């Protein structure tokens, strides 16, 4: 990472600027010098006596000493964790963070360059920052700070009319602590004091505070998850390993459970050493999950896991699906978000319930699709028609084409995300266009050609039968008995699994089988680990996988799964790749 001197202009150069132009110019030096310099892979810092350092024993499942009651899993090889590259805030994390810091309703990250994936989830790990990205961060800081300046009476610990340097210092000290996820040091506070003084001398208390806010929101310590380690570096399977400090665990925990920043309670717990052990982490993870902000983390996981984040860009042919509209797709997304939050945080939290519940939310926009009267409460559907989140219109509409369903998209999703069975890349120059709609043939009949062509048969013999199970649902998720004038055939045989191979009649029967599968449970545990660390798992994470799966196998309880992930070695330790 670039040094502190490259992060911002000196106080003298800063003080020479007399118009609003200095804000952007100062930001350019700060952000280009530090954000663009913070890229690629970074290993753990040198051991340091940092408050909140971990003394946890590696290689033991968190459930052994945590409150989840999971069995201990011994890993005799010691701690082993894959390297973790430096990561920037994702769009959702950024918008949630500025809301947590300043109460703003603005969502400027929607205009940032796209998030880059890691492990199938938004990650922004190890990629270079473009100049466009730097410009967007600068503009966002300016807009947010200007908006916050109009509400200072709700933010600062004094009456704005009587605001002075002492009040400003108290405000930006607390703001920097929450934004940086640690207590700012003396040089950082001195720098913020300089910025405040210049702003105050040119525009009064409000401008001074506004300038300090801008600087904090452009700091790499806000934009990045800057992770520190403590204790002794030891040799691991993938390099040198050390425990994260309590404050870095708090940062990871807040990004994982809230998709945001730590609150004061979590930072205080870290500084008291309460995040040094799996048991202490479990206490905080459970508290955070049940907090209202826990909804953000749960919903964002399923938003990305199911792919329904793409609903906003999912268009349908108006002639084929005249009932599809902006209001309908918004209602689709809201239904699934409300459902997963209800089950995981308020209900029995069981994976089986997520997969088999027949509850629907027939809002005014969705009621016609379900054939129900509009309502605002969850309503039971025919269990032979709807079974959990994989039969939600949101999921089915995203994994379909604009003018027809898609057995390939739906089947590939199930294989990759529900069963965790990776598929090889398609052959080069393959025609990825769906077969043309034919009123004299069902979708299944038109897609059967995949298994006839030798170059496609290997993969499509695994993908297509699973996708055909969902043929009772059209391209926007409406249930149908016929495809055009022909009866739907949703039967098939599941192959290539560990414990649930065999024939099925339709999606309902297939999903019921998923609900009893250990492979499906293990896959869900893997997906949550990837979401928590925002990278693919590797052989170095084998012990963490073992810990997490053991905690989840007993009950299928999603709340226990979240806690087990947070207690795992992969979450609590950091590895520097060997040279």
Coordinates of C-alpha atoms in Angstrom, one line a residue:
X1 CA 0.0 0.0 0.0
X2 CA 1.2 3.5 -0.7
X3 CA 2.6 5.3 2.2
X4 CA 0.8 7.9 4.2
X5 CA 2.6 10.8 2.5
X6 CA 1.1 9.8 -0.8
X7 CA -2.4 9.7 0.5
X8 CA -3.1 13.4 0.5
X9 CA -1.8 16.9 0.0
X10 CA 0.3 18.5 2.7
X11 CA -1.5 21.0 4.9
X12 CA 0.3 23.9 3.3
X13 CA -0.6 22.9 -0.3
X14 CA -4.1 22.3 0.9
X15 CA -4.5 25.7 2.5
X16 CA -3.6 27.5 -0.7
X17 CA -6.7 26.3 -2.4
X18 CA -9.5 28.9 -2.3
X19 CA -12.5 27.4 -4.3
X20 CA -14.5 24.2 -4.4
X21 CA -12.0 22.9 -7.0
X22 CA -9.5 22.1 -4.2
X23 CA -11.8 19.4 -2.9
X24 CA -11.5 17.4 -6.1
X25 CA -7.8 18.2 -6.6
X26 CA -7.0 17.2 -3.0
X27 CA -9.0 14.0 -3.4
X28 CA -7.2 13.1 -6.6
X29 CA -3.9 13.1 -4.8
X30 CA -5.4 11.2 -1.9
X31 CA -7.3 8.6 -3.8
X32 CA -5.1 8.0 -6.9
X33 CA -2.1 7.8 -4.6
X34 CA -3.6 5.4 -2.1
X35 CA -6.6 3.6 -3.8
X36 CA -4.7 2.9 -7.0
X37 CA -1.7 1.8 -4.9
X38 CA -3.8 -0.6 -2.9
X39 CA -4.2 -3.5 -5.3
X40 CA -3.1 -7.0 -5.8
X41 CA -2.5 -9.5 -3.1
X42 CA -1.4 -8.6 0.4
X43 CA -0.4 -10.9 3.1
X44 CA -0.5 -10.4 6.8
X45 CA 1.3 -7.5 8.4
X46 CA 4.2 -8.1 10.6
X47 CA 3.1 -9.3 14.1
X48 CA 2.0 -6.3 16.1
X49 CA 0.7 -5.7 19.6
X50 CA -2.6 -4.5 18.3
X51 CA -5.6 -4.3 20.6
X52 CA -7.9 -7.1 19.8
X53 CA -5.2 -9.6 18.8
X54 CA -6.3 -13.2 18.7
X55 CA -5.1 -15.9 21.0
X56 CA -7.6 -18.5 19.6
X57 CA -6.4 -22.1 19.1
X58 CA -6.3 -23.0 15.4
X59 CA -7.5 -26.1 13.9
X60 CA -10.5 -26.6 16.3
X61 CA -14.1 -26.1 15.2
X62 CA -15.6 -23.0 16.7
X63 CA -18.6 -25.0 17.9
X64 CA -16.4 -26.8 20.4
X65 CA -16.1 -23.7 22.5
X66 CA -18.8 -21.5 21.0
X67 CA -22.5 -21.2 21.8
X68 CA -23.6 -23.2 18.8
X69 CA -23.1 -26.5 20.5
X70 CA -21.4 -28.1 17.4
X71 CA -19.0 -31.0 17.9
X72 CA -15.2 -30.4 17.9
X73 CA -13.4 -31.2 14.7
X74 CA -9.7 -31.8 15.0
X75 CA -7.3 -30.7 12.3
X76 CA -4.0 -32.3 13.2
X77 CA -2.1 -30.4 10.5
X78 CA -2.6 -27.1 12.2
X79 CA -4.1 -24.0 10.7
X80 CA -4.4 -23.9 6.9
X81 CA -6.1 -21.1 5.1
X82 CA -5.9 -20.0 1.5
X83 CA -4.3 -16.5 0.8
X84 CA -6.6 -13.6 1.0
X85 CA -6.0 -10.7 -1.4
X86 CA -6.9 -7.1 -0.4
X87 CA -10.5 -6.4 -1.0
X88 CA -12.5 -3.2 -1.6
X89 CA -16.0 -2.6 -0.4
X90 CA -18.6 -3.9 -2.7
X91 CA -21.4 -1.7 -4.0
X92 CA -23.9 -3.0 -1.4
X93 CA -21.3 -2.7 1.4
X94 CA -20.5 0.9 0.4
X95 CA -24.1 2.1 0.3
X96 CA -24.9 0.3 3.6
X97 CA -21.7 1.8 5.1
X98 CA -22.5 5.4 4.3
X99 CA -26.0 4.9 5.5
X100 CA -24.7 3.5 8.8
X101 CA -22.1 6.4 9.2
X102 CA -24.3 9.3 8.2
X103 CA -27.9 8.2 7.9
X104 CA -28.0 9.1 4.2
X105 CA -30.5 7.5 1.8
X106 CA -28.2 8.1 -1.2
X107 CA -26.9 5.0 -3.0
X108 CA -24.0 6.4 -5.0
X109 CA -22.3 3.0 -5.4
X110 CA -24.9 2.1 -8.0
X111 CA -22.9 4.3 -10.3
X112 CA -19.5 2.7 -9.6
X113 CA -17.9 0.4 -12.0
X114 CA -19.2 -3.2 -11.7
X115 CA -18.2 -5.3 -8.8
X116 CA -15.8 -8.1 -9.7
X117 CA -16.7 -11.7 -8.5
X118 CA -14.8 -14.0 -6.2
X119 CA -16.1 -17.4 -5.4
X120 CA -19.4 -16.6 -7.2
X121 CA -20.1 -13.5 -5.1
X122 CA -19.3 -9.8 -5.4
X123 CA -15.7 -9.5 -4.1
X124 CA -13.5 -6.7 -5.7
X125 CA -10.4 -8.6 -4.6
X126 CA -6.9 -8.0 -6.0
X127 CA -8.1 -6.0 -9.0
X128 CA -6.5 -2.7 -10.1
X129 CA -8.6 0.5 -9.5
X130 CA -9.4 2.3 -12.7
X131 CA -9.3 6.0 -13.0
X132 CA -13.0 5.9 -13.6
X133 CA -13.4 4.1 -10.3
X134 CA -11.3 6.7 -8.5
X135 CA -13.4 9.5 -10.0
X136 CA -16.6 7.8 -8.9
X137 CA -15.4 7.5 -5.4
X138 CA -14.4 11.1 -5.3
X139 CA -17.7 12.3 -6.7
X140 CA -19.6 10.0 -4.2
X141 CA -17.7 11.5 -1.3
X142 CA -18.5 15.0 -2.4
X143 CA -22.2 14.3 -2.9
X144 CA -22.6 12.5 0.4
X145 CA -20.7 15.1 2.4
X146 CA -22.7 17.9 0.8
X147 CA -26.0 16.1 1.7
X148 CA -24.8 15.4 5.2
X149 CA -24.0 19.1 5.7
X150 CA -27.7 19.9 5.2
X151 CA -28.5 17.6 8.2
X152 CA -25.6 18.4 10.6
X153 CA -28.0 19.2 13.4
X154 CA -28.8 15.4 13.5
X155 CA -25.2 14.3 13.2
X156 CA -22.9 16.5 15.3
X157 CA -22.9 16.5 19.2
X158 CA -23.6 20.2 19.5
X159 CA -25.9 22.9 18.2
X160 CA -24.7 23.8 14.7
X161 CA -25.0 27.5 15.4
X162 CA -22.6 27.1 18.3
X163 CA -20.3 24.6 16.5
X164 CA -16.6 24.9 17.1
X165 CA -13.4 23.0 16.7
X166 CA -14.0 20.9 19.8
X167 CA -17.4 19.8 18.6
X168 CA -16.0 19.1 15.1
X169 CA -13.2 17.0 16.5
X170 CA -15.5 14.9 18.6
X171 CA -17.6 14.3 15.5
X172 CA -14.9 13.4 13.0
X173 CA -13.0 11.3 15.6
X174 CA -16.1 9.1 16.1
X175 CA -16.8 9.1 12.4
X176 CA -13.3 8.0 11.5
X177 CA -13.3 5.3 14.1
X178 CA -16.4 3.7 12.6
X179 CA -15.4 4.3 9.0
X180 CA -11.8 2.9 9.5
X181 CA -13.0 0.1 11.8
X182 CA -10.4 1.2 14.4
X183 CA -9.4 4.2 16.4
X184 CA -7.7 6.8 14.2
X185 CA -4.1 7.6 15.2
X186 CA -2.8 11.0 16.2
X187 CA -1.5 11.9 12.7
X188 CA -4.8 11.1 11.1
X189 CA -6.7 13.3 13.6
X190 CA -4.2 16.1 13.1
X191 CA -4.8 15.9 9.3
X192 CA -8.6 16.0 9.8
X193 CA -8.1 18.9 12.1
X194 CA -6.2 20.8 9.4
X195 CA -8.9 20.1 6.8
X196 CA -11.6 21.2 9.2
X197 CA -9.8 24.4 10.0
X198 CA -9.4 25.3 6.3
X199 CA -13.0 24.6 5.6
X200 CA -14.2 26.5 8.6
X201 CA -12.1 29.5 7.7
X202 CA -13.6 29.6 4.2
X203 CA -17.2 28.7 4.9
X204 CA -17.8 28.2 8.6
X205 CA -18.5 25.2 10.8
X206 CA -20.6 23.3 8.2
X207 CA -18.0 23.6 5.5
X208 CA -15.3 22.5 7.9
X209 CA -17.2 19.4 8.9
X210 CA -18.1 18.7 5.3
X211 CA -14.5 18.7 4.2
X212 CA -13.6 16.3 7.0
X213 CA -16.4 13.9 5.9
X214 CA -15.1 14.0 2.3
X215 CA -11.6 13.1 3.5
X216 CA -12.8 10.2 5.6
X217 CA -14.9 8.8 2.8
X218 CA -11.9 8.9 0.4
X219 CA -9.5 7.2 2.8
X220 CA -8.2 3.7 1.7
X221 CA -9.0 2.7 5.3
X222 CA -12.6 3.2 4.5
X223 CA -12.7 2.0 0.9
X224 CA -10.7 -1.2 1.6
X225 CA -10.9 -4.0 4.2
X226 CA -7.4 -3.3 5.5
X227 CA -6.7 -6.5 7.6
X228 CA -4.1 -6.8 10.2
X229 CA -2.7 -9.8 12.0
X230 CA -1.2 -10.3 15.5
X231 CA 0.7 -13.1 17.1
X232 CA 3.4 -15.3 15.5
X233 CA 3.5 -16.1 11.9
X234 CA 3.5 -19.9 11.5
X235 CA 4.0 -22.1 8.4
X236 CA 0.7 -23.2 6.8
X237 CA -0.1 -25.3 3.8
X238 CA -0.3 -22.2 1.5
X239 CA 2.2 -19.9 3.2
X240 CA 2.7 -18.0 6.5
X241 CA -0.4 -17.9 8.7
X242 CA -1.3 -15.6 11.6
X243 CA -4.6 -14.8 13.4
X244 CA -6.4 -11.6 12.5
X245 CA -6.6 -8.9 15.1
X246 CA -10.0 -8.6 16.9
X247 CA -10.7 -5.4 15.0
X248 CA -10.1 -7.1 11.6
X249 CA -12.3 -10.0 12.7
X250 CA -14.9 -7.3 13.5
X251 CA -14.6 -5.8 10.1
X252 CA -15.0 -9.3 8.4
X253 CA -17.9 -10.1 10.7
X254 CA -19.8 -6.8 9.9
X255 CA -19.2 -7.3 6.1
X256 CA -20.4 -10.9 6.4
X257 CA -23.5 -10.6 8.6
X258 CA -24.6 -7.0 7.9
X259 CA -22.9 -6.2 4.6
X260 CA -21.8 -3.0 6.3
X261 CA -19.5 -1.7 9.0
X262 CA -19.1 -2.7 12.6
X263 CA -21.2 -0.8 15.1
X264 CA -19.7 0.7 18.3
X265 CA -20.7 -2.4 20.3
X266 CA -18.7 -4.7 18.0
X267 CA -15.7 -2.4 17.9
X268 CA -15.8 -2.1 21.7
X269 CA -16.0 -5.9 22.0
X270 CA -13.0 -6.3 19.7
X271 CA -10.9 -3.8 21.7
X272 CA -11.8 -5.7 24.9
X273 CA -10.4 -8.9 23.3
X274 CA -13.8 -10.6 23.1
X275 CA -13.3 -11.6 19.4
X276 CA -10.1 -13.4 20.3
X277 CA -11.9 -16.7 20.6
X278 CA -14.5 -18.7 18.6
X279 CA -16.9 -18.4 21.6
X280 CA -16.6 -14.6 21.7
X281 CA -17.2 -14.4 17.9
X282 CA -20.3 -16.6 18.3
X283 CA -21.8 -14.3 20.8
X284 CA -21.4 -11.3 18.4
X285 CA -22.5 -13.2 15.3
X286 CA -25.7 -14.3 16.9
X287 CA -26.4 -10.8 18.2
X288 CA -25.8 -9.3 14.8
X289 CA -27.9 -11.8 12.9
X290 CA -30.9 -11.1 15.0
X291 CA -30.4 -7.3 14.8
X292 CA -32.5 -5.6 12.1
X293 CA -29.3 -5.1 10.1
X294 CA -28.9 -8.9 9.9
X295 CA -31.6 -8.8 7.2
X296 CA -29.1 -7.1 4.8
X297 CA -26.5 -9.8 5.1
X298 CA -29.1 -12.7 4.7
X299 CA -30.9 -11.0 1.8
X300 CA -27.7 -10.1 0.0
X301 CA -26.4 -13.7 0.2
X302 CA -29.5 -15.1 -1.4
X303 CA -29.7 -12.1 -3.8
X304 CA -26.3 -13.1 -5.2
X305 CA -26.6 -16.9 -4.6
X306 CA -29.9 -17.2 -6.5
X307 CA -28.8 -14.7 -9.1
X308 CA -32.0 -12.6 -8.5
X309 CA -29.8 -9.5 -8.4
X310 CA -30.1 -9.7 -12.2
X311 CA -33.9 -9.2 -12.1
X312 CA -33.5 -5.4 -12.7
X313 CA -31.9 -6.3 -16.1
X314 CA -34.1 -9.2 -16.9
X315 CA -36.3 -8.3 -19.8
X316 CA -39.1 -10.4 -21.3
X317 CA -40.8 -10.4 -24.7
X318 CA -44.0 -8.4 -24.3
X319 CA -45.9 -10.5 -26.8
X320 CA -45.0 -13.7 -25.0
X321 CA -45.3 -12.4 -21.4
X322 CA -47.6 -9.4 -21.5
X323 CA -48.0 -9.5 -17.7
X324 CA -44.3 -8.9 -17.1
X325 CA -43.5 -5.4 -15.9
X326 CA -41.2 -3.3 -13.7
X327 CA -43.7 -3.6 -10.9
X328 CA -43.9 -7.4 -11.3
X329 CA -40.1 -8.0 -11.2
X330 CA -39.8 -5.6 -8.2
X331 CA -42.5 -7.7 -6.5
X332 CA -40.7 -10.9 -7.4
X333 CA -37.5 -9.7 -5.8
X334 CA -39.3 -8.4 -2.7
X335 CA -41.1 -11.7 -2.2
X336 CA -37.9 -13.8 -2.2
X337 CA -36.1 -11.3 0.0
X338 CA -38.9 -11.3 2.5
X339 CA -39.1 -15.1 2.4
X340 CA -35.5 -15.9 3.0
X341 CA -35.3 -13.3 5.8
X342 CA -38.5 -14.6 7.4
X343 CA -37.2 -18.2 7.4
X344 CA -33.6 -17.6 8.4
X345 CA -34.0 -14.9 11.0
X346 CA -37.5 -15.2 12.3
X347 CA -38.6 -18.8 11.4
X348 CA -37.0 -22.2 12.0
X349 CA -33.9 -21.3 10.0
X350 CA -33.8 -24.7 8.4
X351 CA -32.5 -25.2 4.9
X352 CA -35.3 -27.7 4.3
X353 CA -37.8 -25.0 4.9
X354 CA -36.1 -22.7 2.4
X355 CA -36.4 -25.6 -0.1
X356 CA -39.9 -26.9 0.6
X357 CA -42.1 -24.2 2.0
X358 CA -45.2 -23.5 -0.1
X359 CA -45.6 -19.9 1.2
X360 CA -46.1 -17.1 -1.4
X361 CA -46.4 -13.4 -1.0
X362 CA -49.2 -12.4 -3.4
X363 CA -48.7 -8.6 -3.6
X364 CA -50.9 -6.7 -6.0
X365 CA -48.4 -7.1 -8.8
X366 CA -47.8 -10.9 -8.2
X367 CA -51.3 -12.0 -7.3
X368 CA -52.3 -12.5 -11.0
X369 CA -49.3 -14.8 -11.6
X370 CA -50.3 -17.0 -8.6
X371 CA -54.0 -16.8 -9.4
X372 CA -54.7 -15.4 -5.9
X373 CA -56.4 -12.4 -4.4
X374 CA -53.9 -9.7 -3.5
X375 CA -52.6 -9.7 0.0
X376 CA -49.7 -8.5 2.2
X377 CA -49.1 -11.7 4.2
X378 CA -47.5 -15.0 3.3
X379 CA -50.1 -17.3 1.9
X380 CA -49.9 -21.1 1.5
X381 CA -50.0 -22.4 -2.1
X382 CA -50.7 -25.9 -3.4
X383 CA -47.6 -27.9 -2.3
X384 CA -47.7 -29.8 -5.6
X385 CA -47.2 -26.5 -7.4
X386 CA -44.7 -24.4 -5.2
X387 CA -41.9 -25.7 -3.1
X388 CA -39.5 -23.1 -1.7
X389 CA -37.2 -20.6 -3.2
X390 CA -36.3 -22.6 -6.3
X391 CA -39.9 -22.3 -7.4
X392 CA -40.2 -18.6 -6.8
X393 CA -40.9 -16.5 -9.9
X394 CA -37.8 -14.4 -9.2
X395 CA -35.5 -17.4 -9.6
X396 CA -37.4 -18.9 -12.5
X397 CA -37.7 -15.6 -14.4
X398 CA -33.9 -14.8 -14.1
X399 CA -32.9 -18.3 -15.2
X400 CA -35.0 -18.2 -18.4
X401 CA -34.9 -16.6 -21.8
X402 CA -36.9 -13.5 -22.8
X403 CA -39.4 -15.6 -24.8
X404 CA -39.2 -19.1 -23.3
X405 CA -38.0 -21.1 -20.3
X406 CA -34.4 -22.4 -20.1
X407 CA -33.7 -25.9 -19.0
X408 CA -30.0 -25.3 -19.5
X409 CA -29.8 -22.2 -17.3
X410 CA -31.9 -23.7 -14.6
X411 CA -30.1 -27.1 -14.7
X412 CA -26.7 -25.5 -14.7
X413 CA -27.6 -23.4 -11.7
X414 CA -28.7 -26.5 -9.8
X415 CA -25.5 -28.4 -10.6
X416 CA -23.2 -25.5 -9.7
X417 CA -24.9 -23.8 -6.8
X418 CA -27.1 -26.4 -5.2
X419 CA -25.0 -29.6 -5.7
X420 CA -21.5 -27.9 -6.1
X421 CA -20.6 -30.1 -9.0
X422 CA -18.6 -28.0 -11.4
X423 CA -19.1 -28.5 -15.1
X424 CA -16.4 -28.1 -17.8
X425 CA -16.5 -25.1 -20.1
X426 CA -18.6 -25.6 -23.3
X427 CA -16.7 -26.5 -26.5
X428 CA -15.3 -23.6 -28.5
X429 CA -17.6 -22.0 -31.0
X430 CA -20.6 -23.6 -29.5
X431 CA -24.0 -22.0 -30.5
X432 CA -25.3 -20.7 -27.2
X433 CA -28.6 -19.4 -28.8
X434 CA -31.7 -21.2 -27.6
X435 CA -33.7 -23.1 -30.2
X436 CA -36.3 -21.1 -31.9
X437 CA -39.8 -21.3 -30.4
X438 CA -41.9 -23.9 -32.3
X439 CA -45.6 -24.1 -31.5
X440 CA -45.6 -27.7 -32.6
X441 CA -42.9 -28.8 -30.1
X442 CA -42.4 -28.4 -26.4
X443 CA -39.3 -26.7 -25.0
X444 CA -38.0 -30.1 -23.9
X445 CA -38.3 -31.5 -27.4
X446 CA -36.4 -28.6 -28.8
X447 CA -33.6 -28.8 -26.3
X448 CA -33.2 -32.6 -26.7
X449 CA -30.7 -31.9 -29.5
X450 CA -28.0 -31.1 -26.9
X451 CA -27.8 -34.7 -25.9
X452 CA -27.7 -35.9 -29.4
X453 CA -24.6 -33.9 -30.4
X454 CA -21.5 -35.7 -29.1
X455 CA -19.6 -32.5 -28.2
X456 CA -22.5 -31.4 -26.0
X457 CA -23.8 -34.7 -24.6
X458 CA -21.4 -35.1 -21.7
X459 CA -22.5 -31.9 -20.0
X460 CA -26.0 -31.7 -21.1
X461 CA -26.8 -35.3 -19.9
X462 CA -26.2 -33.8 -16.4
X463 CA -27.7 -30.4 -16.9
X464 CA -30.8 -30.9 -19.1
X465 CA -32.7 -33.6 -17.0
X466 CA -32.5 -31.3 -14.0
X467 CA -33.6 -28.3 -16.0
X468 CA -36.5 -30.3 -17.5
X469 CA -37.9 -30.9 -14.0
X470 CA -38.8 -27.1 -13.9
X471 CA -40.7 -27.1 -17.2
X472 CA -44.0 -26.7 -15.4
X473 CA -42.8 -23.0 -15.0
X474 CA -42.7 -20.7 -18.0
X475 CA -40.2 -18.0 -18.6
X476 CA -41.6 -15.7 -16.0
X477 CA -42.3 -18.4 -13.4
X478 CA -46.0 -19.0 -14.0
X479 CA -47.1 -22.5 -13.4
X480 CA -48.4 -24.4 -16.5
X481 CA -49.7 -27.8 -17.3
X482 CA -49.0 -27.4 -21.1
X483 CA -46.3 -25.9 -23.2
X484 CA -48.3 -24.4 -26.0
X485 CA -50.8 -27.0 -26.9
X486 CA -48.7 -29.9 -25.7
X487 CA -48.5 -31.5 -22.2
X488 CA -45.4 -30.7 -20.2
X489 CA -43.1 -33.6 -19.5
X490 CA -41.1 -32.8 -16.3
X491 CA -39.9 -36.4 -15.5
X492 CA -36.3 -37.4 -15.5
X493 CA -33.5 -39.2 -13.7
X494 CA -30.9 -37.5 -11.5
X495 CA -27.4 -38.8 -11.9
X496 CA -23.9 -37.8 -10.7
X497 CA -24.8 -37.0 -7.1
X498 CA -23.5 -38.5 -3.9
X499 CA -26.7 -39.5 -2.2
X500 CA -29.8 -38.7 -4.2
X501 CA -29.5 -40.3 -7.7
X502 CA -32.7 -41.7 -9.1
X503 CA -35.9 -40.9 -11.0
X504 CA -38.2 -37.9 -10.3
X505 CA -41.5 -36.7 -11.6
X506 CA -41.1 -33.0 -11.4
X507 CA -39.4 -30.1 -9.7
X508 CA -41.4 -30.6 -6.5
X509 CA -40.2 -34.2 -6.2
X510 CA -36.6 -33.2 -7.1
X511 CA -36.5 -30.4 -4.5
X512 CA -38.0 -32.7 -1.8
X513 CA -35.0 -34.9 -2.5
X514 CA -32.6 -31.9 -2.2
X515 CA -34.0 -31.2 1.2
X516 CA -32.8 -34.6 2.5
X517 CA -29.4 -34.6 0.8
X518 CA -26.2 -34.3 2.7
X519 CA -24.5 -33.2 -0.5
X520 CA -26.9 -30.3 -0.8
X521 CA -26.2 -29.3 2.9
X522 CA -22.5 -29.5 2.3
X523 CA -22.8 -27.4 -0.8
X524 CA -24.8 -24.7 1.1
X525 CA -22.1 -24.6 3.7
X526 CA -19.5 -24.1 1.0
X527 CA -21.5 -21.3 -0.6
X528 CA -21.7 -19.4 2.8
X529 CA -18.0 -19.8 3.3
X530 CA -17.3 -18.4 -0.1
X531 CA -19.7 -15.5 0.6
X532 CA -18.0 -14.8 3.9
X533 CA -14.4 -14.7 2.6
X534 CA -15.3 -13.5 -1.0
X535 CA -13.1 -16.0 -2.8
X536 CA -13.1 -19.6 -4.0
X537 CA -12.3 -22.2 -1.5
X538 CA -9.2 -24.3 -2.0
X539 CA -7.5 -27.4 -0.6
X540 CA -6.0 -25.1 2.0
X541 CA -9.5 -24.5 3.4
X542 CA -10.3 -28.2 3.8
X543 CA -10.2 -28.1 7.6
X544 CA -12.5 -25.1 7.7
X545 CA -14.9 -26.8 5.3
X546 CA -14.8 -29.8 7.7
X547 CA -15.5 -27.6 10.7
X548 CA -18.4 -25.8 9.0
X549 CA -20.1 -28.8 7.5
X550 CA -19.9 -30.7 10.8
X551 CA -21.8 -27.8 12.5
X552 CA -24.4 -27.7 9.8
X553 CA -25.0 -31.4 9.2
X554 CA -26.7 -32.0 12.6
X555 CA -29.6 -29.6 12.2
X556 CA -29.5 -27.9 8.8
X557 CA -30.0 -24.7 10.8
X558 CA -28.9 -21.6 8.8
X559 CA -28.3 -19.5 11.9
X560 CA -25.9 -22.1 13.2
X561 CA -24.3 -22.2 9.8
X562 CA -23.6 -18.5 9.8
X563 CA -22.1 -18.7 13.3
X564 CA -19.9 -21.7 12.3
X565 CA -18.5 -19.9 9.3
X566 CA -17.6 -16.9 11.5
X567 CA -15.8 -19.3 13.9
X568 CA -13.8 -21.1 11.2
X569 CA -10.1 -20.9 10.6
X570 CA -10.7 -19.5 7.1
X571 CA -12.6 -16.6 8.7
X572 CA -10.3 -15.9 11.7
X573 CA -6.8 -16.3 10.1
X574 CA -4.9 -14.8 7.2
X575 CA -2.2 -16.4 5.0
X576 CA 0.5 -14.7 3.0
X577 CA 1.2 -16.8 -0.1
X578 CA 4.7 -18.3 -0.1
X579 CA 7.1 -16.6 -2.6

